[in-house]
Short mmCIF file of C-alpha atoms in Angstrom, two decimals:
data_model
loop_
_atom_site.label_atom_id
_atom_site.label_comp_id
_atom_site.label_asym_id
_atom_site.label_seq_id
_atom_site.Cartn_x
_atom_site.Cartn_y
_atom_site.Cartn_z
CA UNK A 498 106.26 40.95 26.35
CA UNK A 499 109.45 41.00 25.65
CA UNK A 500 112.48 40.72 28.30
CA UNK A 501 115.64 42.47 27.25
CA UNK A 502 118.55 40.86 28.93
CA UNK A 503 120.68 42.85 27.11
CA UNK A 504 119.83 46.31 28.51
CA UNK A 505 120.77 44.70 31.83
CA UNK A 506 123.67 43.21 30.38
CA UNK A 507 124.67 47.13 29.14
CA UNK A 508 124.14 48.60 32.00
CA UNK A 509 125.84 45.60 34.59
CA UNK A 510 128.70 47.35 35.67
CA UNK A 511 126.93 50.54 36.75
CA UNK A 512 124.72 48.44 38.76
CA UNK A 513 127.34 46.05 39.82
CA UNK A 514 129.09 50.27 40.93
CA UNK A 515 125.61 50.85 42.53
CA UNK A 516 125.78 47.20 44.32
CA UNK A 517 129.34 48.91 45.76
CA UNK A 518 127.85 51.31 47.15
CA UNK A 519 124.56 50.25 48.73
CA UNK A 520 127.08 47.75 50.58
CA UNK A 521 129.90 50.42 51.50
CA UNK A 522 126.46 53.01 52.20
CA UNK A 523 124.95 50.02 54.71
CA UNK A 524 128.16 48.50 56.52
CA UNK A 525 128.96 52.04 57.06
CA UNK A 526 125.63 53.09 58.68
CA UNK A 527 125.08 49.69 60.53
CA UNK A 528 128.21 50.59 62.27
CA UNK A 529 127.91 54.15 63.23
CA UNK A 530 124.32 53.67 63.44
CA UNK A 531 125.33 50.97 66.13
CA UNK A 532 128.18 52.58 68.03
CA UNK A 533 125.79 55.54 68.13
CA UNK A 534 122.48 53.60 68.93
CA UNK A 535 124.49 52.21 72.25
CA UNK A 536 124.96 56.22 73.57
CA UNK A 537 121.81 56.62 72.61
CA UNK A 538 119.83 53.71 74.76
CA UNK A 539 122.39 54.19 77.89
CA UNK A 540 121.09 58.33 77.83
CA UNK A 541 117.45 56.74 77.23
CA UNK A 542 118.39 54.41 80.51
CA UNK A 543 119.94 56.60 82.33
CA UNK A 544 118.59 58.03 85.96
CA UNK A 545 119.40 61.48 85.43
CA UNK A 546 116.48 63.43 83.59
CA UNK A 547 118.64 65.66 81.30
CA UNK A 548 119.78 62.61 79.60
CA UNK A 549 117.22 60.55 79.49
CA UNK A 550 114.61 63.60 78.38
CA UNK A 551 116.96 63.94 75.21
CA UNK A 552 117.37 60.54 73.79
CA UNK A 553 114.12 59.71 74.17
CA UNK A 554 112.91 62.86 72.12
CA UNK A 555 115.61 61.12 69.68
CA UNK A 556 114.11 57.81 69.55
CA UNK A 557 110.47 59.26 69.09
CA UNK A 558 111.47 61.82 66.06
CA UNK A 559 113.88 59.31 64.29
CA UNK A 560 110.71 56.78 64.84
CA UNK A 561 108.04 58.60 64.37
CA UNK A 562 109.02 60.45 60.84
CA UNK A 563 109.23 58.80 57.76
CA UNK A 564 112.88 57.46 56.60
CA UNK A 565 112.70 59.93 53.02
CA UNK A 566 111.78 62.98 55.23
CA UNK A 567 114.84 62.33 57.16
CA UNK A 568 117.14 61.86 54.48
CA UNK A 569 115.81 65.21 52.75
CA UNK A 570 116.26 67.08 55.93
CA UNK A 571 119.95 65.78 56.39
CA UNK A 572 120.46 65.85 52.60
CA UNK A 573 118.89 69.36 51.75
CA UNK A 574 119.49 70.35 55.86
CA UNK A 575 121.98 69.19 58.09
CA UNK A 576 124.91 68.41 55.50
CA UNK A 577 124.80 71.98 53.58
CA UNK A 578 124.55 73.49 57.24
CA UNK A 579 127.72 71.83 58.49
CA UNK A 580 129.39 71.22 55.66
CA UNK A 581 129.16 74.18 53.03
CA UNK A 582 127.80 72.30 50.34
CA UNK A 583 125.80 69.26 49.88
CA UNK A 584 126.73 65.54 49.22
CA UNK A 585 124.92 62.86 48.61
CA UNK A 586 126.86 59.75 49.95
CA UNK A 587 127.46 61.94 53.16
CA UNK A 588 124.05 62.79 53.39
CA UNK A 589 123.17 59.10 52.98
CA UNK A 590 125.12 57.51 55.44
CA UNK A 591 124.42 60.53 57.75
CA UNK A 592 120.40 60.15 57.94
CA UNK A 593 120.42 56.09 57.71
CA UNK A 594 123.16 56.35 60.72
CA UNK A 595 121.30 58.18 62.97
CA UNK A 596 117.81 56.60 61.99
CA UNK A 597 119.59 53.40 62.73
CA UNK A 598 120.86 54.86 65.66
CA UNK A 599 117.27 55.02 67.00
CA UNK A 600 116.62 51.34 66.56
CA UNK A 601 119.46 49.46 67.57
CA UNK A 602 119.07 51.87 70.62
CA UNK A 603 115.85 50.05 71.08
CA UNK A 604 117.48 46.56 70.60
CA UNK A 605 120.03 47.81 73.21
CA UNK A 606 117.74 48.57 75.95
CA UNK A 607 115.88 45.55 75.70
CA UNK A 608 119.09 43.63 75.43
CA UNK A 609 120.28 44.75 78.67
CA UNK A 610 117.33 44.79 80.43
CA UNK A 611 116.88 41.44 79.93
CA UNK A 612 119.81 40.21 81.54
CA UNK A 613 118.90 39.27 85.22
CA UNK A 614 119.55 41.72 88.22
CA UNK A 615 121.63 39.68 90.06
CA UNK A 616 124.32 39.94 87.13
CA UNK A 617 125.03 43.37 88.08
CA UNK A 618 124.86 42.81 91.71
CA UNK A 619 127.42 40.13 91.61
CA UNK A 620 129.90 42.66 89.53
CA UNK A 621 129.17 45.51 91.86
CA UNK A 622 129.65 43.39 94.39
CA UNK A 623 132.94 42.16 93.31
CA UNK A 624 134.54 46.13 92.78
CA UNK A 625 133.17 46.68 89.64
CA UNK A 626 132.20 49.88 88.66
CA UNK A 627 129.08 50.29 86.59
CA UNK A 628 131.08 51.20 83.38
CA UNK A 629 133.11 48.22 83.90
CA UNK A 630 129.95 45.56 84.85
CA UNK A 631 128.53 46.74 81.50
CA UNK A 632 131.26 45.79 79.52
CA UNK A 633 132.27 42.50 81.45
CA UNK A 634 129.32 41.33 82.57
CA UNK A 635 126.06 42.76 80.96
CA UNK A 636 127.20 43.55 77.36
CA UNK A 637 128.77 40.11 76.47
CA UNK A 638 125.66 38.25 77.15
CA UNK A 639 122.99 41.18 76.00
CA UNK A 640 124.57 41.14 72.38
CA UNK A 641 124.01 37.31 72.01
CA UNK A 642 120.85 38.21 72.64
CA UNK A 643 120.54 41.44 70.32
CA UNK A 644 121.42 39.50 67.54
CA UNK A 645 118.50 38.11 65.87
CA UNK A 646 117.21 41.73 66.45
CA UNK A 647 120.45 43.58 65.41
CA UNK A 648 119.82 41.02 62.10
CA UNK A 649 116.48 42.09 61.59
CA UNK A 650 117.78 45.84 61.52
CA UNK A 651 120.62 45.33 59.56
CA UNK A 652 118.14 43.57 56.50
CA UNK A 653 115.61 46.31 56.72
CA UNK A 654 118.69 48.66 56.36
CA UNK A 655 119.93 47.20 53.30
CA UNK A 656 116.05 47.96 51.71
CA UNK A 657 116.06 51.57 53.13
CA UNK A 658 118.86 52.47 51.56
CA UNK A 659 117.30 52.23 48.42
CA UNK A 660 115.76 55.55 49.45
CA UNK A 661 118.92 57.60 49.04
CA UNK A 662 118.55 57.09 45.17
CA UNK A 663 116.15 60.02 45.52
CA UNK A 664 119.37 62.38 46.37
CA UNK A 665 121.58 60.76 44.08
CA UNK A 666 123.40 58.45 45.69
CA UNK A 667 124.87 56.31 43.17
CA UNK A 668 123.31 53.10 44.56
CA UNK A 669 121.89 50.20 42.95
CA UNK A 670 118.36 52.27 42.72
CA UNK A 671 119.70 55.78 41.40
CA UNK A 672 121.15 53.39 38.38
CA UNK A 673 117.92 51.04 37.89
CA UNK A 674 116.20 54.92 37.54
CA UNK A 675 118.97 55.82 34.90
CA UNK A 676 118.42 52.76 33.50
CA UNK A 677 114.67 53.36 33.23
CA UNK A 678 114.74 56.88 31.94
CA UNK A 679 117.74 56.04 29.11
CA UNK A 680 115.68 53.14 27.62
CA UNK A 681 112.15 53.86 28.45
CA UNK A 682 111.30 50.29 29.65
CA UNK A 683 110.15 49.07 33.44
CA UNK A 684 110.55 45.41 33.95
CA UNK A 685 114.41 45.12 33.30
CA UNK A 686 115.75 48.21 35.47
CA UNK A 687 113.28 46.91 38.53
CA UNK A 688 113.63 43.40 38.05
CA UNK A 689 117.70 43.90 38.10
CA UNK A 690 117.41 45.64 41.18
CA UNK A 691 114.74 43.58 43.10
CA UNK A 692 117.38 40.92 42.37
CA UNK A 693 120.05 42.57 43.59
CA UNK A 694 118.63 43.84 46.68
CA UNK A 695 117.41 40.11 47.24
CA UNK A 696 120.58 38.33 46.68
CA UNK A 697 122.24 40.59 49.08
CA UNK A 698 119.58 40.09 51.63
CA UNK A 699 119.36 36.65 51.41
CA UNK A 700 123.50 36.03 51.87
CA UNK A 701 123.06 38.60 54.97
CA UNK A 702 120.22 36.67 56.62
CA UNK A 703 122.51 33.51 56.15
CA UNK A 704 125.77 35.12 57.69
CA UNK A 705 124.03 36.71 60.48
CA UNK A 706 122.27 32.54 61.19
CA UNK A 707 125.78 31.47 60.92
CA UNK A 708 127.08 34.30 63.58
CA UNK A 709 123.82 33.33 65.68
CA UNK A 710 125.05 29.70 65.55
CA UNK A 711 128.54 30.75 66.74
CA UNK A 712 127.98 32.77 69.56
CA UNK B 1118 140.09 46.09 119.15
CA UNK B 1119 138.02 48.61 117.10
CA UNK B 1120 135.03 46.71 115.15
CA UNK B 1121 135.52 45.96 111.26
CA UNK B 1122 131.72 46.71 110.83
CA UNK B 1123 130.01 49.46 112.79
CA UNK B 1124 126.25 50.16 112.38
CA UNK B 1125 124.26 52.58 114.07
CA UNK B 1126 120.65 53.50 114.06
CA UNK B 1127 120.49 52.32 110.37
CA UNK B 1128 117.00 52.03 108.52
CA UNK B 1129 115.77 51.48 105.34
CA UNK B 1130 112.63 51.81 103.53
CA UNK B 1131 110.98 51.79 100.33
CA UNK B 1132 108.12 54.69 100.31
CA UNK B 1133 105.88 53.98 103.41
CA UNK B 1134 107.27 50.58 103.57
CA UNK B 1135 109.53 50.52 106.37
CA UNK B 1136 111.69 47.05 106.60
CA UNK B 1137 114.87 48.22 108.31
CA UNK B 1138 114.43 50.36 111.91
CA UNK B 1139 117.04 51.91 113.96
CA UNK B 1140 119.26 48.86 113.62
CA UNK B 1141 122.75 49.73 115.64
CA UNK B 1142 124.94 46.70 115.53
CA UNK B 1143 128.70 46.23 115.70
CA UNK B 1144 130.96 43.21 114.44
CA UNK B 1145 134.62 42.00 115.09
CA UNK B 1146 137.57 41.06 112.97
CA UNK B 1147 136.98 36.89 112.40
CA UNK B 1148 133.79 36.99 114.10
CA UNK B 1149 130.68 34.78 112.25
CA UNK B 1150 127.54 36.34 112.73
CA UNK B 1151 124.42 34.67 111.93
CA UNK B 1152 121.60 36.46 111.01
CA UNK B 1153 117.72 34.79 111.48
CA UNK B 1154 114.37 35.38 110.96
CA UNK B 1155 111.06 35.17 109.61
CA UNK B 1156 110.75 36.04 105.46
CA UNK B 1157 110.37 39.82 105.36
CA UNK B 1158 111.98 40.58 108.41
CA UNK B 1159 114.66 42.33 106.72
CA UNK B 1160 118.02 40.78 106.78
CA UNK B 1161 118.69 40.26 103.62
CA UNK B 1162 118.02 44.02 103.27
CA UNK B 1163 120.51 44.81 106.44
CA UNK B 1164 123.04 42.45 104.90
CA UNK B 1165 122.25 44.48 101.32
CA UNK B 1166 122.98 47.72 102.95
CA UNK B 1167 126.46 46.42 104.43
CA UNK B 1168 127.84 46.38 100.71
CA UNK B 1169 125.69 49.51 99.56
CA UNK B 1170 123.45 47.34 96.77
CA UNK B 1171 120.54 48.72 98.96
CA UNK B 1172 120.96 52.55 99.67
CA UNK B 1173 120.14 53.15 103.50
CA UNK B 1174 117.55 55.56 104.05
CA UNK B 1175 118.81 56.48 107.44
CA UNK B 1176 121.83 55.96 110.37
CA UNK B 1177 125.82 54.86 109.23
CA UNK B 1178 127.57 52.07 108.23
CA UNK B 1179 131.48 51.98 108.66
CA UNK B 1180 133.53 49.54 107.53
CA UNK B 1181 137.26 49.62 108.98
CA UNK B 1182 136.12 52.63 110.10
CA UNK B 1183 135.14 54.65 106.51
CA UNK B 1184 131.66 55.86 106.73
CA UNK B 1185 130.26 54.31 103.52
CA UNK B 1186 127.60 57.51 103.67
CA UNK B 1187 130.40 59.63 103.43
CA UNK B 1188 130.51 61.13 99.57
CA UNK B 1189 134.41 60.80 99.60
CA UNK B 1190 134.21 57.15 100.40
CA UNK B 1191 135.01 54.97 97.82
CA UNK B 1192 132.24 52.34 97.30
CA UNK B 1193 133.90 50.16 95.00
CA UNK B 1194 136.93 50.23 96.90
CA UNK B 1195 135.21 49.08 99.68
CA UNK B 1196 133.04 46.61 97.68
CA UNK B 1197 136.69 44.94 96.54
CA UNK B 1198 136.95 44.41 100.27
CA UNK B 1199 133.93 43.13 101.31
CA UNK B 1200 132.95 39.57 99.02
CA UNK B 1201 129.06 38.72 98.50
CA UNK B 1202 127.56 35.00 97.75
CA UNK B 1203 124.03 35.15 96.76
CA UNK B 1204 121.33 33.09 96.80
CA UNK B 1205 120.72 32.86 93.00
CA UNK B 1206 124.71 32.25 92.83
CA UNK B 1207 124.47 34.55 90.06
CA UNK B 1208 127.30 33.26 88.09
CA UNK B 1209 128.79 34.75 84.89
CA UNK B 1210 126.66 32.53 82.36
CA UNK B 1211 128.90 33.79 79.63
CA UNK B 1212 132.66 33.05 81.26
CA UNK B 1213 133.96 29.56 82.34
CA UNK B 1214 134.74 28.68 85.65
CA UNK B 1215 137.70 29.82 85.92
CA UNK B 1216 137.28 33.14 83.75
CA UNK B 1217 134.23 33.89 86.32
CA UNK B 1218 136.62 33.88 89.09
CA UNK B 1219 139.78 35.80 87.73
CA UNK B 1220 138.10 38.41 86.13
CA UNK B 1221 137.43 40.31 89.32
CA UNK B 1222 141.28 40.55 89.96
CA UNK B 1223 142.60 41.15 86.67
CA UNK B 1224 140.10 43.71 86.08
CA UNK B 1225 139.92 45.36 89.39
CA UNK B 1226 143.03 44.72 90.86
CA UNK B 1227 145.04 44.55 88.10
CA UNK B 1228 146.78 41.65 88.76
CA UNK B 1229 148.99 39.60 86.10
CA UNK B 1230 146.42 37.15 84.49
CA UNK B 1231 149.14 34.47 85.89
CA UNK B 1232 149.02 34.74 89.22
CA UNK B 1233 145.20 35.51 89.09
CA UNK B 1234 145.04 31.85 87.40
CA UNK B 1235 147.31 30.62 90.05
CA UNK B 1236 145.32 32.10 92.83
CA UNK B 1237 142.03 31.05 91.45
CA UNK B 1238 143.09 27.29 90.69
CA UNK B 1239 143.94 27.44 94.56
CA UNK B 1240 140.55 28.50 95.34
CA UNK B 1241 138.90 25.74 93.00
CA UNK B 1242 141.12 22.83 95.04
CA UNK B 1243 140.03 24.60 97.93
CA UNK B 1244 136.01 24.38 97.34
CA UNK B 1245 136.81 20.93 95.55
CA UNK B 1246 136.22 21.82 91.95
CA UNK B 1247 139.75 22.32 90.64
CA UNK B 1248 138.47 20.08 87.70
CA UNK B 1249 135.62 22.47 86.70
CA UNK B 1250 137.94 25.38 86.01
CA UNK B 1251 137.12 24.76 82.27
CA UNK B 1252 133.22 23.89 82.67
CA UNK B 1253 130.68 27.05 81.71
CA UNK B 1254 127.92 27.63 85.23
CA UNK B 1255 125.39 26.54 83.30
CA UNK B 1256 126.98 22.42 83.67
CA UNK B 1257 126.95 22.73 87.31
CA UNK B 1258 124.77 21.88 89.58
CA UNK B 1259 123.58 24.18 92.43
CA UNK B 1260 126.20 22.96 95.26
CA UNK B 1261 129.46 23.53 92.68
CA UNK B 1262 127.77 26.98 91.46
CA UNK B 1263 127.78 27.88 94.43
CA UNK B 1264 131.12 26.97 95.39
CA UNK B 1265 132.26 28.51 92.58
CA UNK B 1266 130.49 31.84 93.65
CA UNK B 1267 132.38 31.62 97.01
CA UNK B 1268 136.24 31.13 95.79
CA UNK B 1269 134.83 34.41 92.93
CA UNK B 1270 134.28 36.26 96.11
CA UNK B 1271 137.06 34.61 97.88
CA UNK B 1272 139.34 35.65 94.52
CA UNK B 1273 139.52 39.28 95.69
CA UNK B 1274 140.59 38.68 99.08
CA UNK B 1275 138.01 40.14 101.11
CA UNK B 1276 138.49 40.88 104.57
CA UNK B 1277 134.74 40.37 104.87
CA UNK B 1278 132.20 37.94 103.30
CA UNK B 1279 128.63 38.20 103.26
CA UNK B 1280 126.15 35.74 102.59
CA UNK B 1281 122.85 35.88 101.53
CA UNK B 1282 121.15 32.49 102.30
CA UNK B 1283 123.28 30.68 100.31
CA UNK B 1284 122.11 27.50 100.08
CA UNK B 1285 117.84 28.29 99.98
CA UNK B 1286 118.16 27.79 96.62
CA UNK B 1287 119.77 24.29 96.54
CA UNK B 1288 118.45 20.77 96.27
CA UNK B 1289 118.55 19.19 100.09
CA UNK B 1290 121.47 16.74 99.22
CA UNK B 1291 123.74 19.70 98.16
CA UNK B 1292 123.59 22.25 101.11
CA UNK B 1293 125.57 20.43 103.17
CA UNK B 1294 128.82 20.82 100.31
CA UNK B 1295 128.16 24.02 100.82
CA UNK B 1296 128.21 24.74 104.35
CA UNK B 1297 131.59 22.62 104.56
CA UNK B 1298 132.80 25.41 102.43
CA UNK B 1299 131.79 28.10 104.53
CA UNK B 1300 132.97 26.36 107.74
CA UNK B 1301 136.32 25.77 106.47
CA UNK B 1302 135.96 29.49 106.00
CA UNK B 1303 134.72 30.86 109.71
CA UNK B 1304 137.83 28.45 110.94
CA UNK B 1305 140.70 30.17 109.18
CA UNK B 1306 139.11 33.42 110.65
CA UNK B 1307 137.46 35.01 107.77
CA UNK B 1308 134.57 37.54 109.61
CA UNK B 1309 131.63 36.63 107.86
CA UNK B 1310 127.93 37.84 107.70
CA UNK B 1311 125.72 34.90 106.92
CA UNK B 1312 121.48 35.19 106.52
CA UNK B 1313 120.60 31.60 106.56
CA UNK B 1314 117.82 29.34 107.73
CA UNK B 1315 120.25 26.90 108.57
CA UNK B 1316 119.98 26.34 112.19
CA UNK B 1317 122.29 23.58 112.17
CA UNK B 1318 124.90 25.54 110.72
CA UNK B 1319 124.48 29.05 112.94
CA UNK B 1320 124.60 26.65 116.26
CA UNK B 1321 127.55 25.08 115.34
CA UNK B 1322 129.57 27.67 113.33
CA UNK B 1323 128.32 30.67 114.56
CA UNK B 1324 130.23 33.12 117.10
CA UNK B 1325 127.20 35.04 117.54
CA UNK B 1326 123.32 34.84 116.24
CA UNK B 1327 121.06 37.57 115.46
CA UNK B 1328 117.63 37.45 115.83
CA UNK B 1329 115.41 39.74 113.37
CA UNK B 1330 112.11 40.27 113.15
CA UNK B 1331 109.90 43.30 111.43
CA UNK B 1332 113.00 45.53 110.52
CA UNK B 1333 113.75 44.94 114.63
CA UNK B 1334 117.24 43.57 116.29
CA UNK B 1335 114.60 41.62 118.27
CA UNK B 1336 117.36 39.24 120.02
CA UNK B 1337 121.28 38.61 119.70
CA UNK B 1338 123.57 36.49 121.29
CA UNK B 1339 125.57 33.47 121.38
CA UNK B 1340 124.30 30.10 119.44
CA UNK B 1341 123.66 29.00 122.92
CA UNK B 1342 122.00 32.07 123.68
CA UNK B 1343 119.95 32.36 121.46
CA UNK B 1344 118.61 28.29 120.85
CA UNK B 1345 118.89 27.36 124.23
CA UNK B 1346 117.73 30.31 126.65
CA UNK B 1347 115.79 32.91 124.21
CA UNK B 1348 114.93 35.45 126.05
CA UNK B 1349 112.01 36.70 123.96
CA UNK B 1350 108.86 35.59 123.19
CA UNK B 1351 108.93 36.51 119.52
CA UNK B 1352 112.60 34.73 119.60
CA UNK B 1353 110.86 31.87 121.00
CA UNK B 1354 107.72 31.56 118.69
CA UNK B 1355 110.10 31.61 116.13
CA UNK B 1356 112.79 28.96 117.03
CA UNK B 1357 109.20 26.69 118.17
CA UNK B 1358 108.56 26.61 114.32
CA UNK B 1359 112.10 26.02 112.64
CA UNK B 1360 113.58 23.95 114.86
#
């Protein structure tokens, strides 16, 4: 067998264009995925039903389906529906958003409900109301502990996106597929992009250790 | 003088579980109450329900004379008003010392973050701990957490302070730190609401000692009262045992 670096060596700035992306596409959905993920967990924690009910119909569909049907529905779906026509890097950071949304809503919950009792009695206690004991007093020390969690998501996030190759997002996997079908050959397209995908994971895991130390 | 604290007929209870009944008590401006009693006779959950972290099932509270069952009452307001020291001292793990005690007033009453520094350094020299101010809870021991709970509470300037057997958590040796706090406190006139087992401490500081037992008011009256001529038999059984 034969290894052709230099197919990989034509086709490096494409996939270094892909790498781009599948960092803008993930940084992008961590983040909204994670602003909306905290909406998400207080509706799943809160006491009044018509909340609650809701977000936890969210959690269960966005957990319960499979990432690809997702991204078809808000690729093929959602985006044309709201937006006229369809596009792919909306569509991407749409469905991994709000499937993210679902987890980190999960890491939120447990987060703050594992922060003792008496932390929220002392800031009510004090004045506080309930918005502001949250974000004083319960948030700070929940997120130190969401973060080896929030980690954990963000990795398996960087994988998923891989997905969105499927509708053409021009991420590291939609070029390793160009790649494939342009020179008819398997190892060097998948190879490239299992690198890829692992270098980037690997530097992740180490920042998010070094924010772990920090905090 | 009208009284600061006004309860009537109040009861609590979770489900069938009935721990507070019919309790009707009023307190003055300055005046230290005492509350005793057996575990599960419910004053912790009557001193709970005089800040609203336990929801009364029944009767009124007033405080200055605003229902706190009234819907266009306030709760935090009042909560601003009335300070709380807890058993578990329940600390800000995550704030220093001195963070822990100035957030209250910068964030709630939106005072300068000077003169909430000022005010709070005054507390620390107060409780003894001005050289803490830039120590984290968790490299405290019990006595100075606890401290530092008080002068958090104190912080606000409450015109009330509750106390929910605030030193049953704390190593023998260190309760007594504590108590020096809290008597410095009844002798400048702060009215304060103390659940204690500390006999010692509701004799001698004390203005007036409660005696609970089952949900009941079973006995109140002066330390002297209370420790010296009970009146009760239930009061008596139970002073026979602690004392």
């Amino acid at each position: 067998m034969d290894f052709r670096f230099d197919i990989i060596w034509d086709y490096a700035p494409l996939l270094l264009k892909g790498t781009l992306y599948t960092i803008a596409i993930s940084i992008s959905s961590i983040l909204l995925g994670s602003i909306l993920g905290l909406g998400v967990s207080f509706g799943k924690m809160s006491s009044r039903r018509f909340l609650r009910w809701p977000m936890q119909s969210y959690v269960n569909f966005f957990r319960g389906t499979p990432l690809l049907v997702q991204i078809y529905i808000v690729h093929f779906g959602l985006i044309p529906l709201l937006y006229g026509k369809t596009n792919a890097l909306i569509a991407a950071i749409t469905a991994l958003s709000l499937n993210a949304a679902a987890y980190t809503a999960e890491i939120y919950r447990a987060g703050i409900q594992s922060i003792d009792k008496g932390q929220m009695e002392a800031a009510k206690s004090l004045g506080m109301t309930h918005a502001q004991a949250m974000r004083f007093v319960i948030l700070p020390q929940a997120i130190r502990r969401m973060i080896p969690a929030f980690g954990n998501e963000f990795i398996v996030l960087v994988k998923d996106s891989s997905l969105v190759a499927l509708i053409t997002a021009p991420e590291i996997m939609y070029w390793s597929n160009a790649m494939k079908a342009q020179y008819i050959r398997v190892w060097e397209p998948y190879l490239a992009a299992a690198f890829i995908y692992f270098v980037l994971t690997y530097f992740l895991s180490k920042l998010l250790a070094a924010v772990e130390r920090k905090v | 003088m009208k009284p600061i604290i006004e309860v009537t007929e109040l009861s609590k209870a979770y489900g069938d579980n009935v721990v507070l009944k019919n309790i009707s008590v009023d307190i003055d401006s300055k005046e230290v109450v005492v509350v005793i009693g057996p575990s599960g006779s419910g004053k912790s959950t009557f001193l709970r329900c005089l800040n609203l972290l336990e929801e009364p099932t029944g009767g009124n509270i007033a405080i200055e004379g605003k229902s706190l069952m009234d819907k266009s009452t306030s709760i935090t307001k009042i909560r601003t008003e009335v300070g709380m020291v807890f058993q578990q001292f329940n600390l800000f793990p995550h704030l220093k010392v001195l963070d822990n005690i100035t957030l209250g007033p910068i964030q709630i009453r939106k005072w300068p973050a000077q003169k909430a520094k000022s005010k709070a350094m005054e507390l620390l020299d107060k409780v003894g701990l001005a050289d803490k101010a830039n120590a984290f809870p968790a490299s405290l021991s019990g006595g100075q957490s606890q401290r530092v709970a008080i002068a958090r509470a104190l912080a606000m300037e409450p015109k009330i302070m509750l106390f929910d057997e605030p030193t049953s958590a704390l190593d023998p040796e260190m309760v007594g730190e504590v108590l020096a706090v809290m008597k410095e406190l009844a002798k400048e006139g702060m009215t304060m609401v103390v659940v204690t087992h500390e006999m010692g401490f509701a004799r001698e500081v004390g203005d007036r000692v409660i005696f609970m037992e089952q949900g009941y008011i079973v006995e109140q009256g002066t330390p002297e009262q209370i420790f010296e001529r009970p009146q009760q038999e239930r009061t008596k059984a139970f002073l026979s045992k602690v004392l």
